Short mmCIF file of C-alpha atoms in Angstrom, two decimals:
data_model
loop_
_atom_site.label_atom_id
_atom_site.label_comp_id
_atom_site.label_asym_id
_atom_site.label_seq_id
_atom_site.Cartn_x
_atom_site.Cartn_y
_atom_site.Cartn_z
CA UNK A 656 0.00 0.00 0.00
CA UNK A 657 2.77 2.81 0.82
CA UNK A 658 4.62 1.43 -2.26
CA UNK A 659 1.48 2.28 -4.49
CA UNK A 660 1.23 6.06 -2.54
CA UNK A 661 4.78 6.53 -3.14
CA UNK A 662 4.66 5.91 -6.96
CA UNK A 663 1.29 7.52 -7.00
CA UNK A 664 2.96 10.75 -5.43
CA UNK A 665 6.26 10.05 -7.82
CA UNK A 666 3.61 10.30 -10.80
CA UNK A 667 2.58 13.38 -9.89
CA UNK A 668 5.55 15.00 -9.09
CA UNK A 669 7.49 14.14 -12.27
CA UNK A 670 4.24 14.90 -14.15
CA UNK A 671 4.33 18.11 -12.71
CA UNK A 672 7.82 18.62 -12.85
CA UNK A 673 7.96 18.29 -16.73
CA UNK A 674 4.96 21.06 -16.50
CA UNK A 675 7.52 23.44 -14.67
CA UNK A 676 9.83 22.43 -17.99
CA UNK A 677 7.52 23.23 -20.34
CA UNK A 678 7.43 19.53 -22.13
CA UNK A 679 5.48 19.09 -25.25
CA UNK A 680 1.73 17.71 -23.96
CA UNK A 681 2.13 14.86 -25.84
CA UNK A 682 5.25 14.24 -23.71
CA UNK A 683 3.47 14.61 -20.57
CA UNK A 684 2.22 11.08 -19.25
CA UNK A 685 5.30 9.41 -21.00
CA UNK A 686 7.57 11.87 -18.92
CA UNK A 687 5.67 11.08 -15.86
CA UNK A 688 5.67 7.63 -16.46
CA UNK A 689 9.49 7.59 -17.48
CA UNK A 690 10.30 8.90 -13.80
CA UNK A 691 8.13 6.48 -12.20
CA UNK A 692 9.23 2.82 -13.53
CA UNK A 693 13.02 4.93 -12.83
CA UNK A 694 11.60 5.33 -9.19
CA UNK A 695 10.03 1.76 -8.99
CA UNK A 696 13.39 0.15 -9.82
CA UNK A 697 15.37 2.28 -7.78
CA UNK A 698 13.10 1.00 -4.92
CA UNK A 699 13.25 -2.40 -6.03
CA UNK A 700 17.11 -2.54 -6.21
CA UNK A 701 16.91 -1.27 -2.59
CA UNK A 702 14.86 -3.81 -1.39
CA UNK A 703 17.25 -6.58 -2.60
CA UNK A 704 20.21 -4.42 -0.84
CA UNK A 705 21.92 -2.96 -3.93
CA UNK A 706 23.50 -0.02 -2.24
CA UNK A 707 22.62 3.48 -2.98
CA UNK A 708 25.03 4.12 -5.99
CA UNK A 709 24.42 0.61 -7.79
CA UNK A 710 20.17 1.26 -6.81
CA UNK A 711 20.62 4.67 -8.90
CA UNK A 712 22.27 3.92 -11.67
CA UNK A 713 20.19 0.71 -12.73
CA UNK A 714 17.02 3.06 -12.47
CA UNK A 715 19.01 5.81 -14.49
CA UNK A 716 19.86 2.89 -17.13
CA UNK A 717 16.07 1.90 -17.24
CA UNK A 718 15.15 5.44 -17.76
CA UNK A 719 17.67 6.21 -20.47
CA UNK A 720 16.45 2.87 -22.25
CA UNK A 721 12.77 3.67 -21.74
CA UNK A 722 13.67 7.43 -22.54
CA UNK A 723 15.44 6.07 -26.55
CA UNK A 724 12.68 3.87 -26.97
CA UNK A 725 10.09 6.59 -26.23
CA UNK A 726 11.57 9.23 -28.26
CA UNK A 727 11.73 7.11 -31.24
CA UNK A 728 8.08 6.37 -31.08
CA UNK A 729 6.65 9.55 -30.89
CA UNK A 730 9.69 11.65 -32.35
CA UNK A 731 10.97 13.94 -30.14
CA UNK A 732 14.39 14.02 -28.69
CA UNK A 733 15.42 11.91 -25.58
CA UNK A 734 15.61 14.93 -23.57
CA UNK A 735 12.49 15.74 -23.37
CA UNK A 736 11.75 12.24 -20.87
CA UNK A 737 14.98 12.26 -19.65
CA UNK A 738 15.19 15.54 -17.60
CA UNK A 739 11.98 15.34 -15.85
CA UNK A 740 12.02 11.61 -15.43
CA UNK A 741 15.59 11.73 -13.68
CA UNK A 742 13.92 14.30 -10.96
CA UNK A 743 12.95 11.48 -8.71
CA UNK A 744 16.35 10.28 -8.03
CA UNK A 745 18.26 13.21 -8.67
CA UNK A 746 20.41 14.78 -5.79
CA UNK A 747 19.26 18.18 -5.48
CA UNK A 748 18.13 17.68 -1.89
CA UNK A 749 21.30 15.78 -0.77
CA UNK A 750 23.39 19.07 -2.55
CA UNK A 751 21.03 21.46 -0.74
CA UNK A 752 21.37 19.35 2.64
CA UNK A 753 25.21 19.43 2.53
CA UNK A 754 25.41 22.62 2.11
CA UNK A 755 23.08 23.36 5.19
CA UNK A 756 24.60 21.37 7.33
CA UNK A 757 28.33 23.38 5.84
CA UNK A 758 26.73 26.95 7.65
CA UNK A 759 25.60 25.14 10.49
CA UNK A 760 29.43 23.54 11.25
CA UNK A 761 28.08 20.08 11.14
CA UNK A 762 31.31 19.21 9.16
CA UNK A 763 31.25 15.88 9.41
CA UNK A 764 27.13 15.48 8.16
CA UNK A 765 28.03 17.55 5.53
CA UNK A 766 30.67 15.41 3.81
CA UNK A 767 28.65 12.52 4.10
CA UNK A 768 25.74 14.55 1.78
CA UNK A 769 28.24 15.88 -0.53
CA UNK A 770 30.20 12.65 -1.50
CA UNK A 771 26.39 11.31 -1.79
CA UNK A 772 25.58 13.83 -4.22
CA UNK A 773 29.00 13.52 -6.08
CA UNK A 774 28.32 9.43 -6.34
CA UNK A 775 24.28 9.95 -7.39
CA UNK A 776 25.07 11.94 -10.07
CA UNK A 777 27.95 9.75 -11.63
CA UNK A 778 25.81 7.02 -11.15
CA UNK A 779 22.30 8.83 -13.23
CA UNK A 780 25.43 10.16 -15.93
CA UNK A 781 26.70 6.52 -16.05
CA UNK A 782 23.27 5.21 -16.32
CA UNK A 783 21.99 7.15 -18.68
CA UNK A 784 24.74 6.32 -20.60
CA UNK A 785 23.95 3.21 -21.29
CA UNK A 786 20.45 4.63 -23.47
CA UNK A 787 22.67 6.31 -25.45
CA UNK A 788 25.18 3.70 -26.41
CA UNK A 789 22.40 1.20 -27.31
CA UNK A 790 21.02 3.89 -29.43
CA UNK A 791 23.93 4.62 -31.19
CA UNK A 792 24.64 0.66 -31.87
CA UNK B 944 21.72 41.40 -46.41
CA UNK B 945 24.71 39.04 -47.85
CA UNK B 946 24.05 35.38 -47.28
CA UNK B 947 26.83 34.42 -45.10
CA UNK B 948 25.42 37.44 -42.54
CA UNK B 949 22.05 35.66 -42.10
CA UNK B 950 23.59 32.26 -42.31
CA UNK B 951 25.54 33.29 -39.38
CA UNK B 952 22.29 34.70 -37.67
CA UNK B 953 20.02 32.06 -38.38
CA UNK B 954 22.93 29.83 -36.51
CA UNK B 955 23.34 32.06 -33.81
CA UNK B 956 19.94 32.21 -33.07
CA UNK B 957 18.93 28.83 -33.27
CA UNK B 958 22.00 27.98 -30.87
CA UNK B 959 21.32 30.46 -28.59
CA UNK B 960 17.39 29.50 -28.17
CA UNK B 961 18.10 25.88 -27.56
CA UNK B 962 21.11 26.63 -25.29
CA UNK B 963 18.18 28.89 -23.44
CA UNK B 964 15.76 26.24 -23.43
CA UNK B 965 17.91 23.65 -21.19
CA UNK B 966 19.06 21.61 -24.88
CA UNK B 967 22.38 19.26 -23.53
CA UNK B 968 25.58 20.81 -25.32
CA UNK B 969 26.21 18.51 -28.17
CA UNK B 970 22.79 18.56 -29.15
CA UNK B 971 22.90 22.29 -29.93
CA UNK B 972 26.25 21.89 -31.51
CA UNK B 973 24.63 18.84 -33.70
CA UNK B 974 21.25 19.98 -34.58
CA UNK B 975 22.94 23.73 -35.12
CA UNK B 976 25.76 21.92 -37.66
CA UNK B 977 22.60 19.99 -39.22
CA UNK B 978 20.51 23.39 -39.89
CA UNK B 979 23.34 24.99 -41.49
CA UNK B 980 24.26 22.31 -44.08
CA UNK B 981 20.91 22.32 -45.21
CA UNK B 982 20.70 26.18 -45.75
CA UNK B 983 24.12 25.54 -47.59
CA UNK B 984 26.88 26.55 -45.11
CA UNK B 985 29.86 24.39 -46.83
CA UNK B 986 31.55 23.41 -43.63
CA UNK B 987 30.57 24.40 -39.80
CA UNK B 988 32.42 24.34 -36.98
CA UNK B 989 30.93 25.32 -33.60
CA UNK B 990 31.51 25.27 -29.75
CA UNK B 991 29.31 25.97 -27.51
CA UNK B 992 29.52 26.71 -23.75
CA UNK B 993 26.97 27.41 -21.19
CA UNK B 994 27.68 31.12 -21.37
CA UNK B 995 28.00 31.49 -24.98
CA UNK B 996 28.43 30.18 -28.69
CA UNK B 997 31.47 30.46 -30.86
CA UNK B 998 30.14 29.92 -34.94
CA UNK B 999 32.60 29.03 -38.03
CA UNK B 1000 30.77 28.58 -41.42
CA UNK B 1001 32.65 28.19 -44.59
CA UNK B 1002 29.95 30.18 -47.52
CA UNK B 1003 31.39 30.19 -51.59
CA UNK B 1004 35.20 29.46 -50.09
CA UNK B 1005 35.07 32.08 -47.18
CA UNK B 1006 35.06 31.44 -43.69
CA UNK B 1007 32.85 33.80 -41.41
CA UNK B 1008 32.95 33.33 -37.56
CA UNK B 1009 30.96 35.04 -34.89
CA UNK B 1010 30.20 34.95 -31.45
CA UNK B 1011 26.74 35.05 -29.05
CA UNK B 1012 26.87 35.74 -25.46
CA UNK B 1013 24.11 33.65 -23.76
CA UNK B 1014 22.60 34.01 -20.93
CA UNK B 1015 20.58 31.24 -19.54
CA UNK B 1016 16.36 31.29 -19.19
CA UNK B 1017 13.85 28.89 -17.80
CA UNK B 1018 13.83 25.57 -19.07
CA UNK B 1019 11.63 25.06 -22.79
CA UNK B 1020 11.24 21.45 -23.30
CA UNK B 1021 8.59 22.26 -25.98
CA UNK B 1022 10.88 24.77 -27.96
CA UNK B 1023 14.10 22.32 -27.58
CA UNK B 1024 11.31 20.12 -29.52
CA UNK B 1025 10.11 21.87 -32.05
CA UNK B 1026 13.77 23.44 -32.92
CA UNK B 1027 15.03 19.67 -32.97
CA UNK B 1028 12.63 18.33 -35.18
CA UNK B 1029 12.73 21.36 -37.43
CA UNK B 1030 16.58 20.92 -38.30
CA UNK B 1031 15.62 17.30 -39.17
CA UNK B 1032 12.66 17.69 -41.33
CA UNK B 1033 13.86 20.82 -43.35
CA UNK B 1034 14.91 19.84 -46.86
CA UNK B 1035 18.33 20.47 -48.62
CA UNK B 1036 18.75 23.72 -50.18
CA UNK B 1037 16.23 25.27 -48.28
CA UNK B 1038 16.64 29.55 -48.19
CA UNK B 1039 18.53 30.67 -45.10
CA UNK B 1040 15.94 33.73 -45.13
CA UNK B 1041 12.47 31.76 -44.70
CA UNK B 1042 14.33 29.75 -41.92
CA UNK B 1043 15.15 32.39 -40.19
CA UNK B 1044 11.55 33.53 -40.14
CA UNK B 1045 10.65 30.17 -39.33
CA UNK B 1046 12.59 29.85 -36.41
CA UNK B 1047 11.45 33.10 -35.39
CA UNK B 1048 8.18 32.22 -35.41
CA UNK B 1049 8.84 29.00 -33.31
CA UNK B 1050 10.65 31.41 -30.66
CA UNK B 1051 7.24 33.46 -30.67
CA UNK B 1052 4.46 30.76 -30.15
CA UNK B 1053 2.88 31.36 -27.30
CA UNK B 1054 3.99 28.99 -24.32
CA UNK B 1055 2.07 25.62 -23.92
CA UNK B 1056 1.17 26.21 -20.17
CA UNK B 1057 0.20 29.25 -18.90
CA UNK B 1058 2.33 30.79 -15.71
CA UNK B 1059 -0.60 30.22 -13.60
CA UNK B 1060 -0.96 26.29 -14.44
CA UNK B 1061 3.00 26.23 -13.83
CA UNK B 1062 2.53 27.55 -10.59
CA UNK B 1063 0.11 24.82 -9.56
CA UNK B 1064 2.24 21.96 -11.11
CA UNK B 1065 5.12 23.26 -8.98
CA UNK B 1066 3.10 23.27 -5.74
CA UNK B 1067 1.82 19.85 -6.62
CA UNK B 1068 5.50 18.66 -7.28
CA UNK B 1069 6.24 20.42 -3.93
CA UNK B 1070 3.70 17.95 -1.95
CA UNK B 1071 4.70 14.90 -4.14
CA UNK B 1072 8.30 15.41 -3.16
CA UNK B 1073 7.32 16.10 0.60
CA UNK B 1074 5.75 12.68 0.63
CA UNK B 1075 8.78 10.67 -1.15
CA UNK B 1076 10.91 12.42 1.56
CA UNK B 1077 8.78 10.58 4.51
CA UNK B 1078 6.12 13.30 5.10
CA UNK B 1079 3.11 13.12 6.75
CA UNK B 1080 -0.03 14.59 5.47
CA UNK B 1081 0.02 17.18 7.11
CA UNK B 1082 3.80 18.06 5.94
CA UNK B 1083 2.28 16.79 2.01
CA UNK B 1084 0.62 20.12 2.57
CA UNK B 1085 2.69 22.11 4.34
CA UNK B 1086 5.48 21.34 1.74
CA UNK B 1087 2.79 22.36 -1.70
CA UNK B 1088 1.94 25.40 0.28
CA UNK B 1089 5.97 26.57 0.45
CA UNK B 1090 6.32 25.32 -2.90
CA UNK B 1091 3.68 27.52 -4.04
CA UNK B 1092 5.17 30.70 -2.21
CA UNK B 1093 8.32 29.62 -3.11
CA UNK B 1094 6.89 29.82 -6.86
CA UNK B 1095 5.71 32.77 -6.26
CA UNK B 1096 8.91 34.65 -4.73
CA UNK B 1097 10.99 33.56 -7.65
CA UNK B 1098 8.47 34.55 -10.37
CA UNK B 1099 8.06 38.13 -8.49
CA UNK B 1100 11.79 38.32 -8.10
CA UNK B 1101 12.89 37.14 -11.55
CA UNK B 1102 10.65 39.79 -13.02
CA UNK B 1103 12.23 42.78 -10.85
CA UNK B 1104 16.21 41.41 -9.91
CA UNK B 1105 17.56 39.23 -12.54
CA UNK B 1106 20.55 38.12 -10.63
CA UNK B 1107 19.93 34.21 -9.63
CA UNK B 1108 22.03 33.82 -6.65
CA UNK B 1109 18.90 36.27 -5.14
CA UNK B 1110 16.43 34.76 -6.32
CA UNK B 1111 17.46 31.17 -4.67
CA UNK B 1112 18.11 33.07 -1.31
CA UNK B 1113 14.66 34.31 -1.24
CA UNK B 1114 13.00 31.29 -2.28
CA UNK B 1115 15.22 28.97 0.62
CA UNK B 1116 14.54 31.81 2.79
CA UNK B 1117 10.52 31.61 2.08
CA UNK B 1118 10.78 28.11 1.88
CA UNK B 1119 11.75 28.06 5.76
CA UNK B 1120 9.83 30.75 7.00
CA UNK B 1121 6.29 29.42 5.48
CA UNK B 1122 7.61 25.61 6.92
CA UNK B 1123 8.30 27.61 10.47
CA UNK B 1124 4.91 29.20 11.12
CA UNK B 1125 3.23 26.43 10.25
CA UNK B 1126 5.28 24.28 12.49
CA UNK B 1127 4.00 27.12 15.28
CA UNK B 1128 0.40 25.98 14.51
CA UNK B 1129 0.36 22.19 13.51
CA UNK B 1130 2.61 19.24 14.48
CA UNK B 1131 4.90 19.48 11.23
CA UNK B 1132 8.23 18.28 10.65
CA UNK B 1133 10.48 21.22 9.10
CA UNK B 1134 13.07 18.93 7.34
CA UNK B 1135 10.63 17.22 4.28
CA UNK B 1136 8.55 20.05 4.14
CA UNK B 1137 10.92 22.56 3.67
CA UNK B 1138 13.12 19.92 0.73
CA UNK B 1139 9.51 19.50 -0.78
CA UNK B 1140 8.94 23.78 -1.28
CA UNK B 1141 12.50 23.90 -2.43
CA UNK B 1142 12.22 21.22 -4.95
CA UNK B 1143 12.00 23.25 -7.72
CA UNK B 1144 14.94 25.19 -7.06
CA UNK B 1145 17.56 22.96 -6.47
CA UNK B 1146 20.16 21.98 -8.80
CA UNK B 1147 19.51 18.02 -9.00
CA UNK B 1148 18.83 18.14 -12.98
CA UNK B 1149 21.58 20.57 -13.42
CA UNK B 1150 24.25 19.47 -11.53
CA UNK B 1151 23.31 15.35 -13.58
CA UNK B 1152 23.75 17.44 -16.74
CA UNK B 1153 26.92 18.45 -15.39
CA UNK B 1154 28.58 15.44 -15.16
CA UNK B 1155 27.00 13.76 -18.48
CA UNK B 1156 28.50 17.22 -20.57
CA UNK B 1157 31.68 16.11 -19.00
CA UNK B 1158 31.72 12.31 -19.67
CA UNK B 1159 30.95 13.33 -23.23
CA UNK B 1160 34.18 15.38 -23.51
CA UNK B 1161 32.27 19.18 -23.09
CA UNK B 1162 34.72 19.55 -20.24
CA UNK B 1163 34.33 22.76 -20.20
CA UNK B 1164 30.53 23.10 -20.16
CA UNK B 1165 30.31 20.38 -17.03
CA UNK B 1166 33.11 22.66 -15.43
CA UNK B 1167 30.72 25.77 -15.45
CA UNK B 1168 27.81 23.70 -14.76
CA UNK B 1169 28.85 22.14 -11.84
CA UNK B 1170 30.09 25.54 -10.83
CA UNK B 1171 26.46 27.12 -11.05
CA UNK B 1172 25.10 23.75 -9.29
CA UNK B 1173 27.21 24.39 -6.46
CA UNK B 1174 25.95 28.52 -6.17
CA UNK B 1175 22.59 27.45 -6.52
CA UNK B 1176 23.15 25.31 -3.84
CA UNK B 1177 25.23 27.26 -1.69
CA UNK B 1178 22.49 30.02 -2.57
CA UNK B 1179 19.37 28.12 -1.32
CA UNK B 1180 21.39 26.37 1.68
CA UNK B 1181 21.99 29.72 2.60
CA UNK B 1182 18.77 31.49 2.67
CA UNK B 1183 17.32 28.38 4.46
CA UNK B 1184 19.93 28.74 7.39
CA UNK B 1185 19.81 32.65 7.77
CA UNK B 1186 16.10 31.85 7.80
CA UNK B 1187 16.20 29.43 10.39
CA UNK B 1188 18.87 30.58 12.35
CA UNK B 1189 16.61 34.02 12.85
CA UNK B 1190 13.63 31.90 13.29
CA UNK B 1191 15.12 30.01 16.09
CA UNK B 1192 16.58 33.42 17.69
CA UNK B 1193 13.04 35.05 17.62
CA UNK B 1194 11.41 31.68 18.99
CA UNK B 1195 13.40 31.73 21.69
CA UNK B 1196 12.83 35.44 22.70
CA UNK B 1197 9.31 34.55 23.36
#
């Protein structure tokens, strides 16, 4: 039940969030749903103990696959899926945690956030990668 | 007007909208070399960086070279679109002049969502992101109503201050304040409510596009980029703390 809520809620958001980017309509449930099946494997990979940076970039590989395959069926570039259907798992809130905890002299918190952010987003690049190269092939 | 001078227009231009419109790097570079081959440029060369666009076209044996300073806007998925799929579909040998109209035109239409229906998919977002972050319901709404204000701030601000380090301030500084009064009221917890109203702020999409323009060899694009992440960042971080740290001084005066 709080699994279905939380991808209900990650629908939404993403939905929304390619809204505030000012997708093409037709890109609108696709971007949404993009960022959710990311979000549902990134949960997945958690359950069966992947560790954060492995969890992340498997999602971020499923989304740049889904993203190519998308694109090509309704032509539009990849980009379009891509940047609001990475929002879920992207690190914003780790970046923006590190650096509050840097003004409040929590030094040691505050490392901890930024190397997550540092290894999140290598892992998303990595993983999105992998859309790319299968594209390309 | 001689046709190297629009050729080297219609390229600016069309760089410097999809740079605007959140495009990646190479994409502008490739859909921009694309374009130009079709209006009959004979060889382009281009590199473009987050905060501007360096042009080379070779027209009848000449080489003409020219330079845009950019200065980045609000993310246009739509326009990235439409600019894309125009420099695939145009046909060879098409007049530089009607392209250039054509992309103006493109630049023109009118947005597909109107500010207002923005502002209610970011406080949406806002409570969505609240509840991935472990809120409650109560924080679901505390977190769409500080989005919303948040939205609000940075729309206000953007059109009177265009400086973006600012802007961010404000909105981590709203962001905290509208997550502290509540908290005076109702039993909400400050840390997913106030990362849900500052969702749309932070960097998370930029700083990800950061590190792919450097693992595809823009160095110098995911250099900048990373650069801005971290002020936006250190921006928002900032006006949350200042904000909290006076909210906590005049709490405990009372």
């Amino acid at each position: 039940m709080k699994i279905v809520l939380s991808l209900a809620a990650c629908y939404l958001a993403t939905t929304c969030f390619a809204v505030v980017f000012s997708s093409p309509k037709k890109a609108l449930p696709y971007s949404g749903l993009c960022g959710t099946l990311g979000y549902a494997v990134y949960l997945f990979a958690l359950e069966l103990n992947f560790g954060l940076a492995a969890a992340v970039f498997v999602a971020a590989s499923v989304i740049g696959i889904a993203a190519e395959f998308l694109a090509r069926a309704l032509r539009m570039p990849a980009t379009v899926f891509i940047t609001a259907g990475i929002v879920p798992l992207v690190p914003g809130a780790s970046a923006y945690l590190a650096m509050l905890r840097f003004s409040q002299g929590d030094y040691q918190a505050a490392l901890l956030s930024a190397s997550t952010v540092v290894y999140v987003a290598c892992a998303i690049s990595a993983g999105l990668a992998i859309g790319t190269i299968l594209r390309r092939r | 007007m001689k046709k190297s001078d629009i050729m080297l227009r219609l390229g600016l231009l069309y760089g410097e909208l999809m740079l605007k419109s959140g495009a990646e790097i190479y994409r502008v570079e490739d859909s921009s070399r694309r374009l130009l081959v079709k209006v009959g440029a004979e060889e382009v060369e281009s590199i473009v960086t987050p905060t501007g666009i360096y042009l080379s076209l070779r027209v009848d044996g000449h080489l003409y070279t020219a330079v845009r300073r950019v200065i980045r806007g609000s993310y246009d998925l739509n326009l990235v679109c439409e600019l894309n799929t125009l420099s695939r579909t145009l046909v060879t040998q098409t007049d530089a002049d009607s392209t250039f109209a054509t992309v103006i035109s493109l630049a023109n239409n009118p947005p597909p969502y109107s500010r207002r229906l923005q502002g209610l998919a970011a406080t949406v977002a806002g409570g969505g992101f609240t509840y991935l972050f472990g809120g409650t319901i109560l924080d679901v709404l505390a977190g769409a109503m500080g989005a919303m204000l948040v939205w609000l701030t940075c729309l206000y601000l953007a059109q009177l201050y265009t400086n973006r380090f600012v802007i961010d301030f404000c909105g981590g500084a709203i962001a905290a304040l509208s997550a502290g009064l509540l908290s005076l009221v109702l039993p909400v917890n400050m840390d997913p409510a106030v990362i849900g109203a500052i969702m749309t702020l932070v960097p998370g999409v930029l700083l990800t596009n950061a590190v792919r323009d450097a693992l595809t060899g823009d160095l110098l694009s995911g250099a900048a980029r990373m650069v801005e992440a971290l002020f936006v960042s250190v921006a928002i971080a900032g006006g949350v703390g200042a904000a909290l740290s006076i909210w906590l001084s005049i709490r405990g005066l009372v």
